[in-house]
Amino acid sequence: MARLVVKGGRPLEGKVAVRGAKNSALPLLAASILAGEAVTLHRIPRLDDIAVMLDILRSLGLGVATETSPYGLTVHIVPGLTDYRVPAPLTRRMRSSILVMGALLAKGGQVRIAYPGGCVIGSRPIDLHLNGLRKLGAQVTEEGGTITAAAPRLRGAHIHLDVPSVGATENLMMAAVLAQGATVIGNAAREPEIVDLQIFLNRLGARVRGAGTGTIRIDGVERLGGGRHEVIPDRIEAATYMVAAAISRGDVEITGVIPQHLDAVTAKLREVGVTVTTGDHWVRVRCPRRPRAVDLTTLPYPGYPTDAQNQFLALMCTAEGTSVINETIYEQRLKIAGELRKMGARIHTDGRVAVVRGVPSLTGAPVQASDDLRGAASLVLAGLGAQGTTVVEGAQFIDRGYQDFEGVLKKLGAEVYRLKPEKVDSLSNPGTARHPGAG
Ligand code: EPU
């Protein structure tokens, strides 16, 4: 367990550049399995989830080399599929391991994979992935927690998703690119990460169109080549720093973003009275005073993202008035309410709905992050806006999705530092604990 110590009350100020999007990098890495020649991906964020995906690719026989650049990792991948079995210890560490299914089936004709783990935010079934693959002609069996699927060659089909699942859309796109004939995915997810995947696949020689709309058409081709691609900026990382600026009553410019991807977050922040200005590749967030309470409902893109809901919930704790937060994507994504209450928040939850009565200020407290990286990061945000010291236990969850989170916040003027597991004994007095970067 890692702990983050946050001393609140300092307005964040300055500039921060966002990294490549985790939720784009993961499917792009999975899609590299399909390539017939070498692939290079730029701006891959350095995260625990990415490390798991790279290990999965290596375990399947692909050649993987990484280089560090100022914009994240550059990853070179050389084809060489030798295995179709995804090691269970890796699968259990991350939900997105399921994304290799479609590509493995398409390229190697078979796949064996354990049920995936990942953030504990709800039941997170994979029925849409498996039913879609069945529609494409795969024989899928589920036994003892392991899924096996096989098909000599997948066949194009018309697939309508019950809900616009991001992962199922991506998995089925990857499965369909080498299938015989055309595939149409109806009620497809419209997230920017889906568009990024389409661009990458087409760069390799696939024929995919419609990403970003509810209908995606894939005309199967015989083989894919190789190519280079740069991952889109992480809109959720950007949203998190936007809320960090607002919650600390600061003034922060977030650079290297695609502002349109942030429209829903920008609109909500403006609604609560935060000043958001945008340029070609940046957004600036200023919040000199207490925000006012507004209601929020999470929705698939282009609605307000669930992955930025906990951050907004933390912001609403000190808003003027009462807000109602409705989480429609995951049944367990209001878990941090209990921890925020320890900091003085007045939140009542009922299932997927939270009613937040704003208080003038939160008070620092020891809080426990659970296995949801967004919740963990949001507790740190709450600490930034609180009076006194907050100690967030379980801060290692943040490393799944944020590269050097506390380093970025520190650069913006926050007083935050990490107590590594071996330093935990000195926690009884966080004020005197050695700063990890202090030598
Ligand atoms: N769903 C099903 N059946 C399925 C698949 C999904 O019922 O077969 C349901 C889920 O239970 C959920 C909804 O559909 O209620 C949406 O799930 P989706 O499949 O869209 O999510 P995902 O692909 O597993 C990605 C992100 C998540 C993000 C969601 C929603 C990646 C790697 N993960 O997950 O990111 O919350 O889309 O936008 O892209 C995060 O980064 O913190 C994170 C959890």
Short mmCIF file of C-alpha atoms and ligand atoms in Angstrom, two decimals:
data_model
loop_
_atom_site.label_atom_id
_atom_site.label_comp_id
_atom_site.label_asym_id
_atom_site.label_seq_id
_atom_site.Cartn_x
_atom_site.Cartn_y
_atom_site.Cartn_z
CA MET A 1 0.00 0.00 0.00
CA ALA A 2 1.32 3.45 -0.89
CA ARG A 3 0.13 6.58 0.88
CA LEU A 4 -0.14 10.11 -0.40
CA VAL A 5 0.02 12.94 2.06
CA VAL A 6 -1.76 16.10 0.90
CA LYS A 7 -1.68 19.39 2.71
CA GLY A 8 -4.65 21.36 1.48
CA GLY A 9 -5.42 25.00 1.01
CA ARG A 10 -2.91 26.00 -1.67
CA PRO A 11 -4.36 27.22 -4.99
CA LEU A 12 -2.75 25.33 -7.88
CA GLU A 13 -1.09 27.56 -10.44
CA GLY A 14 0.89 27.04 -13.62
CA LYS A 15 0.87 24.80 -16.66
CA VAL A 16 0.61 21.06 -17.06
CA ALA A 17 0.94 19.00 -20.25
CA VAL A 18 -1.24 15.90 -20.46
CA ARG A 19 0.09 12.51 -21.60
CA GLY A 20 -1.25 10.12 -24.16
CA ALA A 21 -4.62 8.58 -23.32
CA LYS A 22 -4.46 5.35 -21.31
CA ASN A 23 -7.80 4.24 -22.71
CA SER A 24 -6.57 4.74 -26.26
CA ALA A 25 -3.08 3.32 -25.74
CA LEU A 26 -4.44 0.03 -24.38
CA PRO A 27 -6.60 -0.88 -27.42
CA LEU A 28 -3.90 0.38 -29.80
CA LEU A 29 -1.36 -1.93 -28.18
CA ALA A 30 -3.84 -4.80 -28.45
CA ALA A 31 -4.45 -3.92 -32.11
CA SER A 32 -0.73 -4.22 -32.78
CA ILE A 33 -1.24 -7.99 -32.60
CA LEU A 34 -3.00 -7.68 -35.96
CA ALA A 35 -0.06 -6.01 -37.72
CA GLY A 36 1.89 -7.94 -40.34
CA GLU A 37 4.90 -5.67 -40.01
CA ALA A 38 6.54 -3.53 -37.35
CA VAL A 39 4.46 -0.95 -35.49
CA THR A 40 5.63 2.10 -33.56
CA LEU A 41 3.34 3.86 -31.12
CA HIS A 42 4.26 7.27 -29.78
CA ARG A 43 3.03 9.03 -26.66
CA ILE A 44 2.20 5.89 -24.71
CA PRO A 45 1.80 6.88 -21.06
CA ARG A 46 4.06 5.23 -18.50
CA LEU A 47 1.46 3.51 -16.33
CA ASP A 48 0.98 0.24 -14.47
CA ASP A 49 -1.87 -0.80 -16.82
CA ILE A 50 0.36 -0.18 -19.85
CA ALA A 51 3.12 -2.32 -18.30
CA VAL A 52 0.61 -5.17 -17.95
CA MET A 53 -0.45 -4.85 -21.60
CA LEU A 54 3.18 -4.85 -22.77
CA ASP A 55 3.80 -8.00 -20.72
CA ILE A 56 0.76 -9.62 -22.33
CA LEU A 57 2.11 -8.84 -25.82
CA ARG A 58 5.53 -10.25 -24.88
CA SER A 59 3.94 -13.38 -23.45
CA LEU A 60 2.18 -13.95 -26.79
CA GLY A 61 5.50 -13.85 -28.63
CA LEU A 62 5.53 -10.30 -30.01
CA GLY A 63 8.77 -8.34 -29.87
CA VAL A 64 8.31 -5.27 -27.68
CA ALA A 65 10.89 -2.52 -27.11
CA THR A 66 10.33 0.80 -25.40
CA GLU A 67 12.14 4.15 -25.48
CA THR A 68 11.50 7.09 -23.23
CA SER A 69 10.68 10.42 -24.82
CA PRO A 70 9.52 13.73 -23.33
CA TYR A 71 5.97 12.80 -24.41
CA GLY A 72 5.88 9.37 -22.78
CA LEU A 73 7.01 6.04 -24.11
CA THR A 74 7.65 5.17 -27.72
CA VAL A 75 6.81 1.50 -28.13
CA HIS A 76 8.11 -0.62 -31.02
CA ILE A 77 6.27 -3.87 -31.67
CA VAL A 78 7.46 -6.58 -34.03
CA PRO A 79 5.05 -9.33 -35.11
CA GLY A 80 5.74 -12.90 -34.04
CA LEU A 81 2.64 -14.40 -32.47
CA THR A 82 3.63 -17.77 -30.92
CA ASP A 83 0.96 -18.28 -28.30
CA TYR A 84 -2.77 -17.79 -27.99
CA ARG A 85 -3.02 -18.23 -24.22
CA VAL A 86 -3.04 -15.02 -22.19
CA PRO A 87 -1.40 -15.64 -18.78
CA ALA A 88 -4.06 -15.49 -16.05
CA PRO A 89 -1.98 -13.46 -13.56
CA LEU A 90 -1.78 -10.66 -16.13
CA THR A 91 -5.44 -10.88 -17.11
CA ARG A 92 -6.52 -10.59 -13.50
CA ARG A 93 -4.64 -7.34 -13.08
CA MET A 94 -6.50 -5.41 -15.73
CA ARG A 95 -9.91 -5.38 -17.35
CA SER A 96 -8.48 -4.25 -20.71
CA SER A 97 -6.62 -7.54 -21.11
CA ILE A 98 -9.91 -8.70 -22.66
CA LEU A 99 -9.13 -6.39 -25.59
CA VAL A 100 -6.57 -8.83 -27.00
CA MET A 101 -9.35 -11.37 -27.65
CA GLY A 102 -10.59 -9.96 -30.93
CA ALA A 103 -7.11 -9.39 -32.35
CA LEU A 104 -5.82 -12.83 -31.29
CA LEU A 105 -8.82 -14.56 -32.81
CA ALA A 106 -8.49 -12.62 -36.04
CA LYS A 107 -4.74 -13.10 -36.38
CA GLY A 108 -4.13 -16.53 -34.84
CA GLY A 109 -7.54 -18.21 -35.04
CA GLN A 110 -7.79 -18.91 -31.33
CA VAL A 111 -7.57 -17.37 -27.87
CA ARG A 112 -7.65 -18.56 -24.28
CA ILE A 113 -8.05 -16.01 -21.53
CA ALA A 114 -9.18 -15.87 -17.90
CA TYR A 115 -11.96 -13.52 -16.86
CA PRO A 116 -10.40 -10.09 -16.50
CA GLY A 117 -9.88 -8.13 -13.28
CA GLY A 118 -9.49 -4.36 -13.08
CA CYS A 119 -11.04 -1.48 -11.16
CA VAL A 120 -13.83 -2.65 -8.86
CA ILE A 121 -16.58 -0.28 -9.92
CA GLY A 122 -19.42 -2.60 -10.80
CA SER A 123 -20.19 -6.01 -12.26
CA ARG A 124 -18.56 -5.15 -15.63
CA PRO A 125 -19.79 -8.13 -17.68
CA ILE A 126 -18.20 -9.06 -21.02
CA ASP A 127 -21.28 -10.60 -22.63
CA LEU A 128 -21.33 -8.04 -25.45
CA HIS A 129 -17.74 -8.90 -26.37
CA LEU A 130 -18.42 -12.64 -26.40
CA ASN A 131 -21.78 -12.45 -28.19
CA GLY A 132 -20.25 -10.20 -30.84
CA LEU A 133 -17.41 -12.64 -31.42
CA ARG A 134 -19.95 -15.47 -31.69
CA LYS A 135 -21.79 -13.45 -34.34
CA LEU A 136 -18.51 -13.22 -36.25
CA GLY A 137 -18.40 -17.03 -36.27
CA ALA A 138 -16.19 -17.81 -33.26
CA GLN A 139 -16.87 -20.87 -31.11
CA VAL A 140 -16.78 -19.45 -27.62
CA THR A 141 -16.80 -21.54 -24.45
CA GLU A 142 -16.64 -20.40 -20.86
CA GLU A 143 -15.48 -22.90 -18.25
CA GLY A 144 -13.96 -22.56 -14.81
CA GLY A 145 -13.32 -18.84 -15.20
CA THR A 146 -11.55 -19.31 -18.53
CA ILE A 147 -12.82 -18.31 -21.94
CA THR A 148 -11.70 -20.08 -25.08
CA ALA A 149 -12.63 -18.98 -28.56
CA ALA A 150 -11.64 -20.32 -31.94
CA ALA A 151 -12.44 -19.69 -35.60
CA PRO A 152 -10.33 -20.61 -38.63
CA ARG A 153 -11.42 -17.29 -40.13
CA LEU A 154 -14.02 -14.92 -38.78
CA ARG A 155 -16.93 -13.90 -41.04
CA GLY A 156 -18.36 -10.40 -41.27
CA ALA A 157 -21.73 -9.91 -39.57
CA HIS A 158 -24.24 -7.31 -38.42
CA ILE A 159 -23.86 -6.78 -34.67
CA HIS A 160 -26.08 -4.51 -32.61
CA LEU A 161 -24.77 -3.71 -29.13
CA ASP A 162 -27.35 -3.50 -26.31
CA VAL A 163 -25.33 -0.68 -24.77
CA PRO A 164 -22.61 1.32 -26.52
CA SER A 165 -19.76 -0.48 -24.76
CA VAL A 166 -16.37 1.06 -25.45
CA GLY A 167 -14.44 -2.18 -24.98
CA ALA A 168 -16.88 -4.34 -26.96
CA THR A 169 -16.83 -1.86 -29.85
CA GLU A 170 -13.02 -1.92 -29.88
CA ASN A 171 -12.73 -5.68 -29.54
CA LEU A 172 -15.20 -6.28 -32.36
CA MET A 173 -13.54 -3.71 -34.62
CA MET A 174 -10.24 -5.53 -34.14
CA ALA A 175 -11.84 -8.93 -34.72
CA ALA A 176 -13.57 -7.76 -37.89
CA VAL A 177 -10.66 -6.14 -39.74
CA LEU A 178 -9.32 -9.48 -40.98
CA ALA A 179 -12.73 -11.19 -41.28
CA GLN A 180 -14.19 -12.37 -44.53
CA GLY A 181 -16.68 -9.77 -45.73
CA ALA A 182 -18.25 -6.73 -44.11
CA THR A 183 -19.16 -6.16 -40.47
CA VAL A 184 -21.49 -3.46 -39.21
CA ILE A 185 -21.49 -2.57 -35.51
CA GLY A 186 -24.71 -0.81 -34.53
CA ASN A 187 -25.12 1.24 -31.33
CA ALA A 188 -21.33 1.47 -31.28
CA ALA A 189 -19.55 3.57 -28.67
CA ARG A 190 -18.61 7.03 -29.97
CA GLU A 191 -15.69 7.86 -27.67
CA PRO A 192 -12.63 9.62 -29.17
CA GLU A 193 -10.61 6.51 -28.34
CA ILE A 194 -12.71 4.57 -30.87
CA VAL A 195 -11.84 7.13 -33.53
CA ASP A 196 -8.16 6.83 -32.61
CA LEU A 197 -8.37 3.05 -33.03
CA GLN A 198 -10.02 3.42 -36.45
CA ILE A 199 -7.25 5.80 -37.60
CA PHE A 200 -4.57 3.40 -36.40
CA LEU A 201 -6.17 0.32 -37.98
CA ASN A 202 -6.62 2.13 -41.29
CA ARG A 203 -2.99 3.24 -41.15
CA LEU A 204 -2.09 -0.48 -41.02
CA GLY A 205 -4.26 -1.11 -44.08
CA ALA A 206 -7.65 -1.91 -42.56
CA ARG A 207 -10.90 -0.56 -44.01
CA VAL A 208 -12.90 0.87 -41.13
CA ARG A 209 -15.26 3.82 -41.25
CA GLY A 210 -17.91 5.45 -39.11
CA ALA A 211 -15.99 5.61 -35.81
CA GLY A 212 -17.30 8.53 -33.78
CA THR A 213 -20.85 7.74 -34.91
CA GLY A 214 -23.19 5.00 -33.71
CA THR A 215 -22.58 2.81 -36.77
CA ILE A 216 -19.17 1.45 -37.68
CA ARG A 217 -18.55 -0.48 -40.89
CA ILE A 218 -15.53 -2.71 -41.34
CA ASP A 219 -14.68 -4.28 -44.68
CA GLY A 220 -12.40 -7.23 -43.98
CA VAL A 221 -8.98 -7.37 -45.63
CA GLU A 222 -6.53 -10.27 -46.09
CA ARG A 223 -3.68 -8.84 -44.04
CA LEU A 224 -2.44 -5.70 -42.35
CA GLY A 225 0.98 -4.09 -42.65
CA GLY A 226 2.78 -1.93 -40.10
CA GLY A 227 3.04 1.78 -39.34
CA ARG A 228 3.45 4.58 -36.84
CA HIS A 229 0.83 6.32 -34.77
CA GLU A 230 0.62 8.86 -31.98
CA VAL A 231 -1.89 8.29 -29.21
CA ILE A 232 -4.47 11.05 -28.62
CA PRO A 233 -4.21 13.16 -25.44
CA ASP A 234 -5.78 11.80 -22.28
CA ARG A 235 -9.07 13.66 -21.83
CA ILE A 236 -9.68 12.11 -18.41
CA GLU A 237 -6.26 13.10 -17.13
CA ALA A 238 -7.00 16.61 -18.44
CA ALA A 239 -10.43 16.62 -16.77
CA THR A 240 -8.83 15.57 -13.49
CA TYR A 241 -6.39 18.49 -13.59
CA MET A 242 -9.23 20.83 -14.57
CA VAL A 243 -11.13 19.84 -11.44
CA ALA A 244 -7.91 20.00 -9.39
CA ALA A 245 -7.57 23.64 -10.47
CA ALA A 246 -11.18 24.38 -9.54
CA ILE A 247 -11.18 22.54 -6.22
CA SER A 248 -8.01 24.32 -5.06
CA ARG A 249 -9.46 27.67 -6.24
CA GLY A 250 -6.47 27.97 -8.55
CA ASP A 251 -5.51 28.97 -12.08
CA VAL A 252 -4.09 26.21 -14.29
CA GLU A 253 -3.48 25.88 -18.02
CA ILE A 254 -3.64 22.34 -19.30
CA THR A 255 -1.79 21.91 -22.57
CA GLY A 256 -1.53 19.26 -25.27
CA VAL A 257 -5.28 18.55 -25.17
CA ILE A 258 -8.04 18.36 -27.76
CA PRO A 259 -10.52 20.84 -26.20
CA GLN A 260 -13.54 19.35 -28.04
CA HIS A 261 -12.95 16.05 -26.23
CA LEU A 262 -13.47 18.00 -23.01
CA ASP A 263 -16.67 19.78 -24.01
CA ALA A 264 -18.90 18.02 -21.47
CA VAL A 265 -16.47 18.69 -18.62
CA THR A 266 -15.92 22.30 -19.70
CA ALA A 267 -19.68 22.89 -19.89
CA LYS A 268 -20.23 21.50 -16.38
CA LEU A 269 -17.41 23.52 -14.88
CA ARG A 270 -18.73 26.69 -16.51
CA GLU A 271 -22.18 25.88 -15.15
CA VAL A 272 -20.84 25.85 -11.59
CA GLY A 273 -19.17 29.23 -12.13
CA VAL A 274 -15.63 28.16 -12.96
CA THR A 275 -13.96 30.20 -15.72
CA VAL A 276 -12.77 27.92 -18.53
CA THR A 277 -11.06 29.39 -21.57
CA THR A 278 -9.87 27.26 -24.45
CA GLY A 279 -7.43 27.58 -27.34
CA ASP A 280 -6.28 25.26 -30.09
CA HIS A 281 -4.60 22.74 -27.82
CA TRP A 282 -5.11 24.06 -24.31
CA VAL A 283 -7.70 24.82 -21.68
CA ARG A 284 -7.29 27.25 -18.78
CA VAL A 285 -9.29 26.83 -15.61
CA ARG A 286 -9.70 29.58 -13.02
CA CYS A 287 -11.82 29.38 -9.92
CA PRO A 288 -11.32 32.23 -7.49
CA ARG A 289 -14.46 31.52 -5.48
CA ARG A 290 -16.73 28.78 -4.19
CA PRO A 291 -18.58 27.04 -7.05
CA ARG A 292 -22.35 26.70 -7.04
CA ALA A 293 -24.01 23.30 -6.90
CA VAL A 294 -25.41 21.74 -10.08
CA ASP A 295 -26.67 18.27 -10.92
CA LEU A 296 -24.66 15.81 -13.00
CA THR A 297 -25.53 12.65 -14.92
CA THR A 298 -22.81 10.48 -16.43
CA LEU A 299 -23.38 9.24 -19.95
CA PRO A 300 -21.48 7.63 -22.82
CA TYR A 301 -19.54 10.12 -24.96
CA PRO A 302 -20.31 12.88 -25.83
CA GLY A 303 -22.04 13.03 -22.44
CA TYR A 304 -20.24 13.68 -19.19
CA PRO A 305 -17.73 10.82 -18.63
CA THR A 306 -18.07 8.45 -15.69
CA ASP A 307 -14.28 8.53 -15.42
CA ALA A 308 -14.48 12.18 -14.35
CA GLN A 309 -17.52 11.79 -12.07
CA ASN A 310 -15.74 11.22 -8.75
CA GLN A 311 -13.64 14.32 -9.36
CA PHE A 312 -16.81 16.40 -9.85
CA LEU A 313 -18.37 14.80 -6.77
CA ALA A 314 -15.36 15.97 -4.75
CA LEU A 315 -15.78 19.48 -6.19
CA MET A 316 -19.47 19.59 -5.29
CA CYS A 317 -18.68 18.81 -1.62
CA THR A 318 -17.76 22.48 -1.10
CA ALA A 319 -20.21 24.03 -3.57
CA GLU A 320 -22.95 26.43 -2.54
CA GLY A 321 -26.20 24.52 -2.52
CA THR A 322 -27.21 20.91 -3.13
CA SER A 323 -26.29 18.81 -6.13
CA VAL A 324 -27.52 15.44 -7.31
CA ILE A 325 -25.02 13.16 -9.02
CA ASN A 326 -26.45 10.33 -11.07
CA GLU A 327 -23.96 7.63 -12.08
CA THR A 328 -25.53 5.69 -14.95
CA ILE A 329 -22.57 3.59 -16.16
CA TYR A 330 -21.29 1.75 -13.07
CA GLU A 331 -23.26 0.65 -10.02
CA GLN A 332 -20.35 1.03 -7.58
CA ARG A 333 -18.77 4.29 -8.59
CA LEU A 334 -19.93 6.36 -5.66
CA LYS A 335 -17.84 4.44 -3.18
CA ILE A 336 -15.68 7.42 -2.32
CA ALA A 337 -18.69 9.17 -0.74
CA GLY A 338 -17.98 7.36 2.55
CA GLU A 339 -14.38 8.58 2.53
CA LEU A 340 -15.40 12.13 1.64
CA ARG A 341 -17.78 12.08 4.59
CA LYS A 342 -14.75 11.48 6.84
CA MET A 343 -13.51 14.84 5.55
CA GLY A 344 -16.72 16.58 6.53
CA ALA A 345 -18.67 16.20 3.29
CA ARG A 346 -22.44 15.88 3.55
CA ILE A 347 -23.31 13.24 1.00
CA HIS A 348 -26.24 10.88 1.00
CA THR A 349 -26.04 8.00 -1.47
CA ASP A 350 -28.73 5.65 -2.66
CA GLY A 351 -27.43 3.17 -5.22
CA ARG A 352 -26.18 5.14 -8.17
CA VAL A 353 -27.38 8.51 -6.92
CA ALA A 354 -25.58 10.89 -4.55
CA VAL A 355 -27.12 13.98 -3.00
CA VAL A 356 -24.38 16.38 -1.96
CA ARG A 357 -25.10 19.30 0.35
CA GLY A 358 -22.20 21.68 -0.05
CA VAL A 359 -20.24 22.77 3.03
CA PRO A 360 -17.90 25.79 3.08
CA SER A 361 -14.81 23.64 3.45
CA LEU A 362 -13.61 20.04 3.91
CA THR A 363 -11.19 19.06 6.64
CA GLY A 364 -8.15 16.83 6.03
CA ALA A 365 -8.46 13.26 7.33
CA PRO A 366 -6.99 9.79 6.80
CA VAL A 367 -8.97 8.19 3.94
CA GLN A 368 -8.82 4.85 2.18
CA ALA A 369 -8.78 4.62 -1.62
CA SER A 370 -10.40 1.49 -3.00
CA ASP A 371 -9.68 -0.27 -6.26
CA ASP A 372 -10.89 2.53 -8.57
CA LEU A 373 -8.13 4.69 -9.90
CA ARG A 374 -10.45 7.66 -10.50
CA GLY A 375 -11.80 7.46 -6.96
CA ALA A 376 -8.27 7.32 -5.58
CA ALA A 377 -7.22 10.41 -7.57
CA SER A 378 -10.40 12.22 -6.51
CA LEU A 379 -9.59 11.73 -2.83
CA VAL A 380 -6.30 13.52 -3.50
CA LEU A 381 -8.25 16.34 -5.18
CA ALA A 382 -10.52 16.57 -2.14
CA GLY A 383 -7.38 16.83 0.00
CA LEU A 384 -6.08 19.70 -2.14
CA GLY A 385 -9.20 21.71 -1.37
CA ALA A 386 -9.44 20.73 2.30
CA GLN A 387 -8.07 22.47 5.36
CA GLY A 388 -5.27 20.50 6.99
CA THR A 389 -3.62 17.21 6.06
CA THR A 390 -5.24 14.33 4.21
CA VAL A 391 -3.53 10.96 4.01
CA VAL A 392 -4.79 8.84 1.12
CA GLU A 393 -4.07 5.20 1.73
CA GLY A 394 -4.08 2.94 -1.34
CA ALA A 395 -2.52 5.60 -3.56
CA GLN A 396 -0.93 2.88 -5.74
CA PHE A 397 -4.27 2.61 -7.58
CA ILE A 398 -3.58 6.06 -9.01
CA ASP A 399 -0.49 4.71 -10.79
CA ARG A 400 -2.72 2.60 -13.03
CA GLY A 401 -3.94 5.69 -14.81
CA TYR A 402 -1.90 8.77 -13.92
CA GLN A 403 1.78 9.14 -14.67
CA ASP A 404 3.58 10.87 -11.81
CA PHE A 405 0.36 12.28 -10.36
CA GLU A 406 1.93 13.86 -7.32
CA GLY A 407 4.88 15.16 -9.37
CA VAL A 408 2.46 17.08 -11.60
CA LEU A 409 0.49 18.44 -8.66
CA LYS A 410 3.71 19.45 -6.91
CA LYS A 411 4.82 21.34 -10.01
CA LEU A 412 1.56 23.27 -9.78
CA GLY A 413 2.35 24.23 -6.19
CA ALA A 414 0.56 21.50 -4.26
CA GLU A 415 2.07 20.19 -1.06
CA VAL A 416 1.81 16.49 -1.67
CA TYR A 417 4.20 13.63 -1.25
CA ARG A 418 4.20 9.87 -1.26
CA LEU A 419 5.07 7.58 1.54
CA LYS A 420 6.38 4.41 -0.05
CA PRO A 421 5.31 1.15 1.64
CA GLU A 422 8.66 0.81 3.44
CA LYS A 423 8.20 4.25 4.97
CA VAL A 424 4.81 3.45 6.45
CA ASP A 425 6.17 3.11 9.99
CA SER A 426 7.09 6.78 10.01
CA LEU A 427 3.48 7.70 9.23
CA SER A 428 2.52 8.37 12.80
CA ASN A 429 3.83 11.88 12.16
CA PRO A 430 3.37 12.65 8.43
CA GLY A 431 4.76 16.16 8.91
CA THR A 432 8.24 14.81 9.64
CA ALA A 433 8.26 11.95 7.12
CA ARG A 434 11.06 12.15 4.61
CA HIS A 435 10.00 13.51 1.24
CA PRO A 436 10.61 10.68 -1.29
CA GLY A 437 12.28 13.06 -3.70
CA ALA A 438 14.32 14.82 -1.05
CA GLY A 439 17.44 12.71 -1.36
N1 EPU B 1 -21.20 -3.65 -20.37
C1 EPU B 1 -21.99 -4.75 -20.44
N2 EPU B 1 -21.55 -5.84 -21.14
C2 EPU B 1 -20.35 -5.83 -21.78
C3 EPU B 1 -19.55 -4.69 -21.73
C4 EPU B 1 -20.00 -3.60 -21.00
O1 EPU B 1 -23.07 -4.79 -19.85
O2 EPU B 1 -20.02 -6.85 -22.42
C5 EPU B 1 -21.65 -2.48 -19.59
C6 EPU B 1 -20.73 -2.21 -18.40
O3 EPU B 1 -21.09 -3.02 -17.29
C7 EPU B 1 -20.91 -0.76 -18.16
C8 EPU B 1 -21.17 -0.21 -19.56
O4 EPU B 1 -21.50 -1.33 -20.37
O5 EPU B 1 -22.05 -0.53 -17.40
C9 EPU B 1 -20.00 0.50 -20.17
O6 EPU B 1 -18.86 -0.31 -20.15
P1 EPU B 1 -17.78 -0.23 -21.31
O7 EPU B 1 -17.68 -1.58 -21.93
O8 EPU B 1 -18.09 0.92 -22.18
O9 EPU B 1 -16.46 0.05 -20.49
P2 EPU B 1 -15.03 -0.56 -20.74
O10 EPU B 1 -14.74 -0.66 -22.16
O11 EPU B 1 -14.85 -1.74 -19.88
C10 EPU B 1 -13.86 1.77 -20.85
C11 EPU B 1 -12.79 2.46 -20.09
C12 EPU B 1 -13.28 2.77 -18.69
C13 EPU B 1 -14.52 3.65 -18.79
C14 EPU B 1 -15.57 2.99 -19.69
C15 EPU B 1 -16.78 3.88 -19.94
C16 EPU B 1 -10.82 1.54 -21.11
C17 EPU B 1 -9.59 0.74 -20.98
N3 EPU B 1 -11.62 1.61 -20.03
O12 EPU B 1 -14.15 0.60 -20.11
O13 EPU B 1 -12.24 3.47 -18.04
O14 EPU B 1 -15.06 3.86 -17.54
O15 EPU B 1 -14.99 2.64 -20.96
O16 EPU B 1 -16.39 5.06 -20.52
O17 EPU B 1 -11.07 2.12 -22.15
C18 EPU B 1 -11.00 4.27 -16.25
O18 EPU B 1 -10.17 4.70 -17.07
O19 EPU B 1 -10.99 4.61 -15.05
C19 EPU B 1 -12.03 3.35 -16.70
C20 EPU B 1 -12.70 2.55 -15.88
#
